[in-house]
């Protein structure tokens, strides 16, 4: 075999492995969050990933125990932050003041540690650890709001993790955002009870997210994702009223009130 033929064989094998990884990832993405974790365990037993995931889960549980006497007013994840210069603490404090103050045994959490790559065809330790943390936060009801690029928002919606905002959005804001193209809509997502496979109901589109970066509030805190930023609410959230207050804040409504 000539050197050129050898190179072609290597490239062919590389493309085959890449295709296999992508097909496997698509298969995993088609499962519900709990079923996905079981699949990774049953078929891969990726020890380093699971150890890292266990550490993340333990840290979350410890935080829950420590915060047993502390009421969380809102837990927000700002995903795929591209700059480390963002002032999360200032955003947290200013929003706390906007909603009337935060008591001694109350807290607002702004978490910018999660990065999600919807286009990833691999199962790296980092990608799996982020997925595990997101799953833990959503399944135990801790996470309320996501501020994320459009591709991540689309991924969350397709996973069935987002709440339809149709009945929560202020009508004036809804009309304004609709006219500007600032509403993200998608089919309703449900999971089969037996197989946990995802079902998309195209006949019932919902509003899942609102684009907020054009208002400049997040940029004022130095928070950048390098792309458009979309506001969405997690389907399991029990704090939707406060979540919508955050939407008011990041779209500049506080200026109108003031």
PDB file of N, CA and C in Angstrom, residues 100-193:
ATOM      1  N   UNK A 100     -37.149  44.185  45.959  1.00  0.00           N
ATOM      2  CA  UNK A 100     -37.507  44.606  47.308  1.00  0.00           C
ATOM      3  C   UNK A 100     -36.557  44.186  48.401  1.00  0.00           C
ATOM      4  N   UNK A 101     -35.402  43.644  48.019  1.00  0.00           N
ATOM      5  CA  UNK A 101     -34.408  43.260  49.012  1.00  0.00           C
ATOM      6  C   UNK A 101     -34.389  41.764  49.283  1.00  0.00           C
ATOM      7  N   UNK A 102     -33.256  41.297  49.785  1.00  0.00           N
ATOM      8  CA  UNK A 102     -33.059  39.887  50.099  1.00  0.00           C
ATOM      9  C   UNK A 102     -32.812  39.768  51.599  1.00  0.00           C
ATOM     10  N   UNK A 103     -33.625  38.956  52.263  1.00  0.00           N
ATOM     11  CA  UNK A 103     -33.529  38.807  53.707  1.00  0.00           C
ATOM     12  C   UNK A 103     -32.303  38.024  54.144  1.00  0.00           C
ATOM     13  N   UNK A 104     -32.079  37.981  55.458  1.00  0.00           N
ATOM     14  CA  UNK A 104     -30.916  37.314  56.029  1.00  0.00           C
ATOM     15  C   UNK A 104     -30.865  35.841  55.646  1.00  0.00           C
ATOM     16  N   UNK A 105     -32.023  35.193  55.617  1.00  0.00           N
ATOM     17  CA  UNK A 105     -32.069  33.766  55.313  1.00  0.00           C
ATOM     18  C   UNK A 105     -32.626  33.507  53.913  1.00  0.00           C
ATOM     19  N   UNK A 106     -32.356  34.437  53.022  1.00  0.00           N
ATOM     20  CA  UNK A 106     -32.761  34.298  51.626  1.00  0.00           C
ATOM     21  C   UNK A 106     -31.540  34.471  50.727  1.00  0.00           C
ATOM     22  N   UNK A 107     -31.626  33.931  49.523  1.00  0.00           N
ATOM     23  CA  UNK A 107     -30.510  34.058  48.589  1.00  0.00           C
ATOM     24  C   UNK A 107     -30.994  34.054  47.145  1.00  0.00           C
ATOM     25  N   UNK A 108     -30.236  34.743  46.301  1.00  0.00           N
ATOM     26  CA  UNK A 108     -30.384  34.673  44.854  1.00  0.00           C
ATOM     27  C   UNK A 108     -29.087  34.099  44.316  1.00  0.00           C
ATOM     28  N   UNK A 109     -29.178  33.073  43.478  1.00  0.00           N
ATOM     29  CA  UNK A 109     -27.985  32.405  42.954  1.00  0.00           C
ATOM     30  C   UNK A 109     -27.835  32.735  41.469  1.00  0.00           C
ATOM     31  N   UNK A 110     -26.651  33.216  41.111  1.00  0.00           N
ATOM     32  CA  UNK A 110     -26.289  33.412  39.708  1.00  0.00           C
ATOM     33  C   UNK A 110     -25.114  32.479  39.424  1.00  0.00           C
ATOM     34  N   UNK A 111     -25.334  31.467  38.581  1.00  0.00           N
ATOM     35  CA  UNK A 111     -24.343  30.423  38.309  1.00  0.00           C
ATOM     36  C   UNK A 111     -23.893  30.531  36.847  1.00  0.00           C
ATOM     37  N   UNK A 112     -22.637  30.852  36.637  1.00  0.00           N
ATOM     38  CA  UNK A 112     -22.131  30.963  35.258  1.00  0.00           C
ATOM     39  C   UNK A 112     -21.095  29.879  34.948  1.00  0.00           C
ATOM     40  N   UNK A 113     -21.207  28.734  35.624  1.00  0.00           N
ATOM     41  CA  UNK A 113     -20.189  27.692  35.491  1.00  0.00           C
ATOM     42  C   UNK A 113     -20.496  26.652  34.423  1.00  0.00           C
ATOM     43  N   UNK A 114     -21.734  26.609  33.912  1.00  0.00           N
ATOM     44  CA  UNK A 114     -22.123  25.534  32.995  1.00  0.00           C
ATOM     45  C   UNK A 114     -21.897  25.946  31.546  1.00  0.00           C
ATOM     46  N   UNK A 115     -21.300  25.046  30.774  1.00  0.00           N
ATOM     47  CA  UNK A 115     -21.122  25.233  29.336  1.00  0.00           C
ATOM     48  C   UNK A 115     -21.713  24.019  28.616  1.00  0.00           C
ATOM     49  N   UNK A 116     -22.601  24.288  27.676  1.00  0.00           N
ATOM     50  CA  UNK A 116     -23.254  23.234  26.903  1.00  0.00           C
ATOM     51  C   UNK A 116     -22.929  23.425  25.428  1.00  0.00           C
ATOM     52  N   UNK A 117     -22.500  22.345  24.762  1.00  0.00           N
ATOM     53  CA  UNK A 117     -22.221  22.395  23.324  1.00  0.00           C
ATOM     54  C   UNK A 117     -23.187  21.450  22.608  1.00  0.00           C
ATOM     55  N   UNK A 118     -24.308  21.976  22.096  1.00  0.00           N
ATOM     56  CA  UNK A 118     -25.296  21.110  21.442  1.00  0.00           C
ATOM     57  C   UNK A 118     -24.760  20.405  20.199  1.00  0.00           C
ATOM     58  N   UNK A 119     -23.695  20.939  19.600  1.00  0.00           N
ATOM     59  CA  UNK A 119     -23.150  20.354  18.373  1.00  0.00           C
ATOM     60  C   UNK A 119     -22.086  19.298  18.651  1.00  0.00           C
ATOM     61  N   UNK A 120     -21.775  19.081  19.897  1.00  0.00           N
ATOM     62  CA  UNK A 120     -20.708  18.136  20.231  1.00  0.00           C
ATOM     63  C   UNK A 120     -21.090  16.727  19.822  1.00  0.00           C
ATOM     64  N   UNK A 121     -20.170  16.055  19.128  1.00  0.00           N
ATOM     65  CA  UNK A 121     -20.405  14.661  18.729  1.00  0.00           C
ATOM     66  C   UNK A 121     -19.664  13.712  19.650  1.00  0.00           C
ATOM     67  N   UNK A 122     -19.024  14.259  20.667  1.00  0.00           N
ATOM     68  CA  UNK A 122     -18.245  13.418  21.566  1.00  0.00           C
ATOM     69  C   UNK A 122     -18.830  13.393  22.961  1.00  0.00           C
ATOM     70  N   UNK A 123     -18.248  12.572  23.809  1.00  0.00           N
ATOM     71  CA  UNK A 123     -18.677  12.450  25.192  1.00  0.00           C
ATOM     72  C   UNK A 123     -17.484  12.746  26.094  1.00  0.00           C
ATOM     73  N   UNK A 124     -16.953  13.941  25.989  1.00  0.00           N
ATOM     74  CA  UNK A 124     -15.787  14.303  26.788  1.00  0.00           C
ATOM     75  C   UNK A 124     -16.174  14.393  28.249  1.00  0.00           C
ATOM     76  N   UNK A 125     -15.157  14.358  29.112  1.00  0.00           N
ATOM     77  CA  UNK A 125     -15.413  14.476  30.539  1.00  0.00           C
ATOM     78  C   UNK A 125     -16.091  15.798  30.856  1.00  0.00           C
ATOM     79  N   UNK A 126     -15.618  16.871  30.239  1.00  0.00           N
ATOM     80  CA  UNK A 126     -16.181  18.188  30.505  1.00  0.00           C
ATOM     81  C   UNK A 126     -17.645  18.262  30.069  1.00  0.00           C
ATOM     82  N   UNK A 127     -17.939  17.790  28.846  1.00  0.00           N
ATOM     83  CA  UNK A 127     -19.308  17.843  28.336  1.00  0.00           C
ATOM     84  C   UNK A 127     -20.249  17.005  29.190  1.00  0.00           C
ATOM     85  N   UNK A 128     -19.801  15.822  29.579  1.00  0.00           N
ATOM     86  CA  UNK A 128     -20.645  14.934  30.384  1.00  0.00           C
ATOM     87  C   UNK A 128     -20.855  15.491  31.787  1.00  0.00           C
ATOM     88  N   UNK A 129     -19.812  16.093  32.360  1.00  0.00           N
ATOM     89  CA  UNK A 129     -19.925  16.669  33.698  1.00  0.00           C
ATOM     90  C   UNK A 129     -20.917  17.831  33.692  1.00  0.00           C
ATOM     91  N   UNK A 130     -20.857  18.670  32.660  1.00  0.00           N
ATOM     92  CA  UNK A 130     -21.803  19.786  32.555  1.00  0.00           C
ATOM     93  C   UNK A 130     -23.225  19.270  32.392  1.00  0.00           C
ATOM     94  N   UNK A 131     -23.387  18.212  31.592  1.00  0.00           N
ATOM     95  CA  UNK A 131     -24.702  17.621  31.391  1.00  0.00           C
ATOM     96  C   UNK A 131     -25.241  17.048  32.696  1.00  0.00           C
ATOM     97  N   UNK A 132     -24.368  16.380  33.460  1.00  0.00           N
ATOM     98  CA  UNK A 132     -24.771  15.813  34.740  1.00  0.00           C
ATOM     99  C   UNK A 132     -25.217  16.919  35.704  1.00  0.00           C
ATOM    100  N   UNK A 133     -24.459  18.016  35.742  1.00  0.00           N
ATOM    101  CA  UNK A 133     -24.819  19.104  36.652  1.00  0.00           C
ATOM    102  C   UNK A 133     -26.149  19.707  36.259  1.00  0.00           C
ATOM    103  N   UNK A 134     -26.355  19.934  34.959  1.00  0.00           N
ATOM    104  CA  UNK A 134     -27.625  20.485  34.488  1.00  0.00           C
ATOM    105  C   UNK A 134     -28.777  19.560  34.849  1.00  0.00           C
ATOM    106  N   UNK A 135     -28.578  18.261  34.651  1.00  0.00           N
ATOM    107  CA  UNK A 135     -29.627  17.289  34.967  1.00  0.00           C
ATOM    108  C   UNK A 135     -29.954  17.303  36.451  1.00  0.00           C
ATOM    109  N   UNK A 136     -28.911  17.347  37.300  1.00  0.00           N
ATOM    110  CA  UNK A 136     -29.126  17.373  38.747  1.00  0.00           C
ATOM    111  C   UNK A 136     -29.891  18.622  39.162  1.00  0.00           C
ATOM    112  N   UNK A 137     -29.522  19.764  38.620  1.00  0.00           N
ATOM    113  CA  UNK A 137     -30.177  21.023  38.979  1.00  0.00           C
ATOM    114  C   UNK A 137     -31.642  21.045  38.556  1.00  0.00           C
ATOM    115  N   UNK A 138     -31.941  20.464  37.384  1.00  0.00           N
ATOM    116  CA  UNK A 138     -33.320  20.487  36.905  1.00  0.00           C
ATOM    117  C   UNK A 138     -34.180  19.439  37.605  1.00  0.00           C
ATOM    118  N   UNK A 139     -33.612  18.263  37.856  1.00  0.00           N
ATOM    119  CA  UNK A 139     -34.420  17.198  38.436  1.00  0.00           C
ATOM    120  C   UNK A 139     -34.729  17.431  39.911  1.00  0.00           C
ATOM    121  N   UNK A 140     -33.855  18.137  40.637  1.00  0.00           N
ATOM    122  CA  UNK A 140     -34.167  18.401  42.040  1.00  0.00           C
ATOM    123  C   UNK A 140     -34.871  19.728  42.239  1.00  0.00           C
ATOM    124  N   UNK A 141     -35.220  20.397  41.128  1.00  0.00           N
ATOM    125  CA  UNK A 141     -36.013  21.607  41.210  1.00  0.00           C
ATOM    126  C   UNK A 141     -35.265  22.847  41.641  1.00  0.00           C
ATOM    127  N   UNK A 142     -33.936  22.815  41.626  1.00  0.00           N
ATOM    128  CA  UNK A 142     -33.168  23.976  42.057  1.00  0.00           C
ATOM    129  C   UNK A 142     -33.136  25.078  40.999  1.00  0.00           C
ATOM    130  N   UNK A 143     -33.000  24.699  39.729  1.00  0.00           N
ATOM    131  CA  UNK A 143     -32.785  25.671  38.669  1.00  0.00           C
ATOM    132  C   UNK A 143     -34.104  26.286  38.201  1.00  0.00           C
ATOM    133  N   UNK A 144     -34.101  27.610  38.031  1.00  0.00           N
ATOM    134  CA  UNK A 144     -35.294  28.324  37.594  1.00  0.00           C
ATOM    135  C   UNK A 144     -35.150  28.933  36.202  1.00  0.00           C
ATOM    136  N   UNK A 145     -34.043  29.634  35.965  1.00  0.00           N
ATOM    137  CA  UNK A 145     -33.892  30.434  34.754  1.00  0.00           C
ATOM    138  C   UNK A 145     -32.589  30.113  34.049  1.00  0.00           C
ATOM    139  N   UNK A 146     -32.622  30.103  32.721  1.00  0.00           N
ATOM    140  CA  UNK A 146     -31.400  29.986  31.923  1.00  0.00           C
ATOM    141  C   UNK A 146     -31.270  31.220  31.037  1.00  0.00           C
ATOM    142  N   UNK A 147     -30.074  31.768  30.991  1.00  0.00           N
ATOM    143  CA  UNK A 147     -29.711  32.815  30.041  1.00  0.00           C
ATOM    144  C   UNK A 147     -28.628  32.210  29.176  1.00  0.00           C
ATOM    145  N   UNK A 148     -28.922  31.987  27.904  1.00  0.00           N
ATOM    146  CA  UNK A 148     -28.032  31.175  27.078  1.00  0.00           C
ATOM    147  C   UNK A 148     -28.106  31.585  25.617  1.00  0.00           C
ATOM    148  N   UNK A 149     -27.087  31.208  24.832  1.00  0.00           N
ATOM    149  CA  UNK A 149     -27.140  31.449  23.381  1.00  0.00           C
ATOM    150  C   UNK A 149     -28.310  30.694  22.750  1.00  0.00           C
ATOM    151  N   UNK A 150     -28.645  31.067  21.513  1.00  0.00           N
ATOM    152  CA  UNK A 150     -29.814  30.491  20.862  1.00  0.00           C
ATOM    153  C   UNK A 150     -29.678  28.986  20.659  1.00  0.00           C
ATOM    154  N   UNK A 151     -28.478  28.500  20.282  1.00  0.00           N
ATOM    155  CA  UNK A 151     -28.348  27.069  20.028  1.00  0.00           C
ATOM    156  C   UNK A 151     -28.532  26.258  21.309  1.00  0.00           C
ATOM    157  N   UNK A 152     -28.067  26.800  22.439  1.00  0.00           N
ATOM    158  CA  UNK A 152     -28.254  26.115  23.725  1.00  0.00           C
ATOM    159  C   UNK A 152     -29.724  26.160  24.125  1.00  0.00           C
ATOM    160  N   UNK A 153     -30.368  27.306  23.904  1.00  0.00           N
ATOM    161  CA  UNK A 153     -31.792  27.442  24.217  1.00  0.00           C
ATOM    162  C   UNK A 153     -32.616  26.445  23.398  1.00  0.00           C
ATOM    163  N   UNK A 154     -32.276  26.319  22.125  1.00  0.00           N
ATOM    164  CA  UNK A 154     -32.963  25.348  21.273  1.00  0.00           C
ATOM    165  C   UNK A 154     -32.766  23.927  21.795  1.00  0.00           C
ATOM    166  N   UNK A 155     -31.541  23.621  22.211  1.00  0.00           N
ATOM    167  CA  UNK A 155     -31.241  22.304  22.776  1.00  0.00           C
ATOM    168  C   UNK A 155     -32.089  22.047  24.024  1.00  0.00           C
ATOM    169  N   UNK A 156     -32.164  23.028  24.932  1.00  0.00           N
ATOM    170  CA  UNK A 156     -32.943  22.870  26.163  1.00  0.00           C
ATOM    171  C   UNK A 156     -34.423  22.669  25.847  1.00  0.00           C
ATOM    172  N   UNK A 157     -34.923  23.417  24.851  1.00  0.00           N
ATOM    173  CA  UNK A 157     -36.327  23.277  24.467  1.00  0.00           C
ATOM    174  C   UNK A 157     -36.598  21.893  23.894  1.00  0.00           C
ATOM    175  N   UNK A 158     -35.707  21.424  23.038  1.00  0.00           N
ATOM    176  CA  UNK A 158     -35.884  20.104  22.424  1.00  0.00           C
ATOM    177  C   UNK A 158     -35.771  18.979  23.438  1.00  0.00           C
ATOM    178  N   UNK A 159     -35.054  19.232  24.535  1.00  0.00           N
ATOM    179  CA  UNK A 159     -34.940  18.234  25.594  1.00  0.00           C
ATOM    180  C   UNK A 159     -36.174  18.223  26.494  1.00  0.00           C
ATOM    181  N   UNK A 160     -37.088  19.164  26.284  1.00  0.00           N
ATOM    182  CA  UNK A 160     -38.283  19.231  27.123  1.00  0.00           C
ATOM    183  C   UNK A 160     -38.028  19.847  28.482  1.00  0.00           C
ATOM    184  N   UNK A 161     -36.942  20.620  28.609  1.00  0.00           N
ATOM    185  CA  UNK A 161     -36.570  21.196  29.901  1.00  0.00           C
ATOM    186  C   UNK A 161     -37.193  22.564  30.144  1.00  0.00           C
ATOM    187  N   UNK A 162     -37.771  23.180  29.117  1.00  0.00           N
ATOM    188  CA  UNK A 162     -38.236  24.558  29.248  1.00  0.00           C
ATOM    189  C   UNK A 162     -39.751  24.662  29.394  1.00  0.00           C
ATOM    190  N   UNK A 163     -40.155  25.695  30.097  1.00  0.00           N
ATOM    191  CA  UNK A 163     -41.560  25.995  30.333  1.00  0.00           C
ATOM    192  C   UNK A 163     -42.088  26.907  29.225  1.00  0.00           C
ATOM    193  N   UNK A 164     -43.272  26.629  28.735  1.00  0.00           N
ATOM    194  CA  UNK A 164     -43.903  27.528  27.782  1.00  0.00           C
ATOM    195  C   UNK A 164     -44.257  28.840  28.466  1.00  0.00           C
ATOM    196  N   UNK A 165     -43.876  29.961  27.848  1.00  0.00           N
ATOM    197  CA  UNK A 165     -44.064  31.267  28.466  1.00  0.00           C
ATOM    198  C   UNK A 165     -45.307  31.998  27.980  1.00  0.00           C
ATOM    199  N   UNK A 166     -46.122  31.367  27.166  1.00  0.00           N
ATOM    200  CA  UNK A 166     -47.259  32.030  26.531  1.00  0.00           C
ATOM    201  C   UNK A 166     -48.156  32.749  27.534  1.00  0.00           C
ATOM    202  N   UNK A 167     -48.434  32.107  28.665  1.00  0.00           N
ATOM    203  CA  UNK A 167     -49.353  32.687  29.652  1.00  0.00           C
ATOM    204  C   UNK A 167     -48.641  33.530  30.705  1.00  0.00           C
ATOM    205  N   UNK A 168     -47.328  33.570  30.669  1.00  0.00           N
ATOM    206  CA  UNK A 168     -46.574  34.312  31.680  1.00  0.00           C
ATOM    207  C   UNK A 168     -46.079  35.659  31.183  1.00  0.00           C
ATOM    208  N   UNK A 169     -45.883  35.786  29.893  1.00  0.00           N
ATOM    209  CA  UNK A 169     -45.327  37.019  29.341  1.00  0.00           C
ATOM    210  C   UNK A 169     -46.317  38.174  29.398  1.00  0.00           C
ATOM    211  N   UNK A 170     -45.814  39.324  29.770  1.00  0.00           N
ATOM    212  CA  UNK A 170     -46.600  40.548  29.688  1.00  0.00           C
ATOM    213  C   UNK A 170     -47.002  40.774  28.229  1.00  0.00           C
ATOM    214  N   UNK A 171     -48.257  41.114  27.999  1.00  0.00           N
ATOM    215  CA  UNK A 171     -48.771  41.214  26.628  1.00  0.00           C
ATOM    216  C   UNK A 171     -48.050  42.289  25.826  1.00  0.00           C
ATOM    217  N   UNK A 172     -47.734  43.415  26.466  1.00  0.00           N
ATOM    218  CA  UNK A 172     -47.021  44.475  25.749  1.00  0.00           C
ATOM    219  C   UNK A 172     -45.631  44.003  25.345  1.00  0.00           C
ATOM    220  N   UNK A 173     -44.932  43.346  26.281  1.00  0.00           N
ATOM    221  CA  UNK A 173     -43.600  42.831  25.974  1.00  0.00           C
ATOM    222  C   UNK A 173     -43.671  41.760  24.900  1.00  0.00           C
ATOM    223  N   UNK A 174     -44.710  40.930  24.964  1.00  0.00           N
ATOM    224  CA  UNK A 174     -44.869  39.873  23.969  1.00  0.00           C
ATOM    225  C   UNK A 174     -45.038  40.459  22.570  1.00  0.00           C
ATOM    226  N   UNK A 175     -45.871  41.488  22.468  1.00  0.00           N
ATOM    227  CA  UNK A 175     -46.087  42.105  21.157  1.00  0.00           C
ATOM    228  C   UNK A 175     -44.808  42.758  20.636  1.00  0.00           C
ATOM    229  N   UNK A 176     -44.109  43.461  21.539  1.00  0.00           N
ATOM    230  CA  UNK A 176     -42.866  44.118  21.135  1.00  0.00           C
ATOM    231  C   UNK A 176     -41.833  43.105  20.669  1.00  0.00           C
ATOM    232  N   UNK A 177     -41.644  42.059  21.466  1.00  0.00           N
ATOM    233  CA  UNK A 177     -40.642  41.036  21.137  1.00  0.00           C
ATOM    234  C   UNK A 177     -41.017  40.275  19.878  1.00  0.00           C
ATOM    235  N   UNK A 178     -42.317  40.041  19.690  1.00  0.00           N
ATOM    236  CA  UNK A 178     -42.756  39.330  18.493  1.00  0.00           C
ATOM    237  C   UNK A 178     -42.454  40.164  17.248  1.00  0.00           C
ATOM    238  N   UNK A 179     -42.689  41.464  17.345  1.00  0.00           N
ATOM    239  CA  UNK A 179     -42.420  42.340  16.218  1.00  0.00           C
ATOM    240  C   UNK A 179     -40.946  42.444  15.879  1.00  0.00           C
ATOM    241  N   UNK A 180     -40.080  42.329  16.909  1.00  0.00           N
ATOM    242  CA  UNK A 180     -38.637  42.428  16.703  1.00  0.00           C
ATOM    243  C   UNK A 180     -37.984  41.082  16.381  1.00  0.00           C
ATOM    244  N   UNK A 181     -38.761  40.019  16.431  1.00  0.00           N
ATOM    245  CA  UNK A 181     -38.183  38.688  16.219  1.00  0.00           C
ATOM    246  C   UNK A 181     -37.442  38.175  17.436  1.00  0.00           C
ATOM    247  N   UNK A 182     -37.848  38.621  18.622  1.00  0.00           N
ATOM    248  CA  UNK A 182     -37.158  38.272  19.857  1.00  0.00           C
ATOM    249  C   UNK A 182     -37.843  37.142  20.634  1.00  0.00           C
ATOM    250  N   UNK A 183     -38.743  36.417  19.994  1.00  0.00           N
ATOM    251  CA  UNK A 183     -39.389  35.279  20.649  1.00  0.00           C
ATOM    252  C   UNK A 183     -38.913  33.983  20.006  1.00  0.00           C
ATOM    253  N   UNK A 184     -38.534  33.017  20.853  1.00  0.00           N
ATOM    254  CA  UNK A 184     -38.168  31.689  20.332  1.00  0.00           C
ATOM    255  C   UNK A 184     -39.346  30.749  20.570  1.00  0.00           C
ATOM    256  N   UNK A 185     -39.870  30.155  19.506  1.00  0.00           N
ATOM    257  CA  UNK A 185     -40.979  29.214  19.628  1.00  0.00           C
ATOM    258  C   UNK A 185     -40.546  27.840  19.132  1.00  0.00           C
ATOM    259  N   UNK A 186     -41.218  26.818  19.643  1.00  0.00           N
ATOM    260  CA  UNK A 186     -40.915  25.455  19.238  1.00  0.00           C
ATOM    261  C   UNK A 186     -42.054  24.532  19.599  1.00  0.00           C
ATOM    262  N   UNK A 187     -42.024  23.297  19.104  1.00  0.00           N
ATOM    263  CA  UNK A 187     -43.100  22.351  19.399  1.00  0.00           C
ATOM    264  C   UNK A 187     -43.104  21.941  20.866  1.00  0.00           C
ATOM    265  N   UNK A 188     -44.268  21.568  21.348  1.00  0.00           N
ATOM    266  CA  UNK A 188     -44.357  21.027  22.702  1.00  0.00           C
ATOM    267  C   UNK A 188     -43.605  19.694  22.747  1.00  0.00           C
ATOM    268  N   UNK A 189     -42.873  19.463  23.833  1.00  0.00           N
ATOM    269  CA  UNK A 189     -42.063  18.250  23.962  1.00  0.00           C
ATOM    270  C   UNK A 189     -42.594  17.410  25.117  1.00  0.00           C
ATOM    271  N   UNK A 190     -42.861  16.151  24.837  1.00  0.00           N
ATOM    272  CA  UNK A 190     -43.266  15.208  25.879  1.00  0.00           C
ATOM    273  C   UNK A 190     -42.416  13.945  25.730  1.00  0.00           C
ATOM    274  N   UNK A 191     -42.371  13.151  26.799  1.00  0.00           N
ATOM    275  CA  UNK A 191     -41.611  11.899  26.768  1.00  0.00           C
ATOM    276  C   UNK A 191     -42.546  10.725  27.017  1.00  0.00           C
ATOM    277  N   UNK A 192     -42.376   9.693  26.203  1.00  0.00           N
ATOM    278  CA  UNK A 192     -43.161   8.473  26.370  1.00  0.00           C
ATOM    279  C   UNK A 192     -42.877   7.864  27.737  1.00  0.00           C
ATOM    280  N   UNK A 193     -43.929   7.545  28.485  1.00  0.00           N
ATOM    281  CA  UNK A 193     -43.754   7.042  29.849  1.00  0.00           C
ATOM    282  C   UNK A 193     -42.994   5.724  29.892  1.00  0.00           C
TER     283      UNK A 193
END
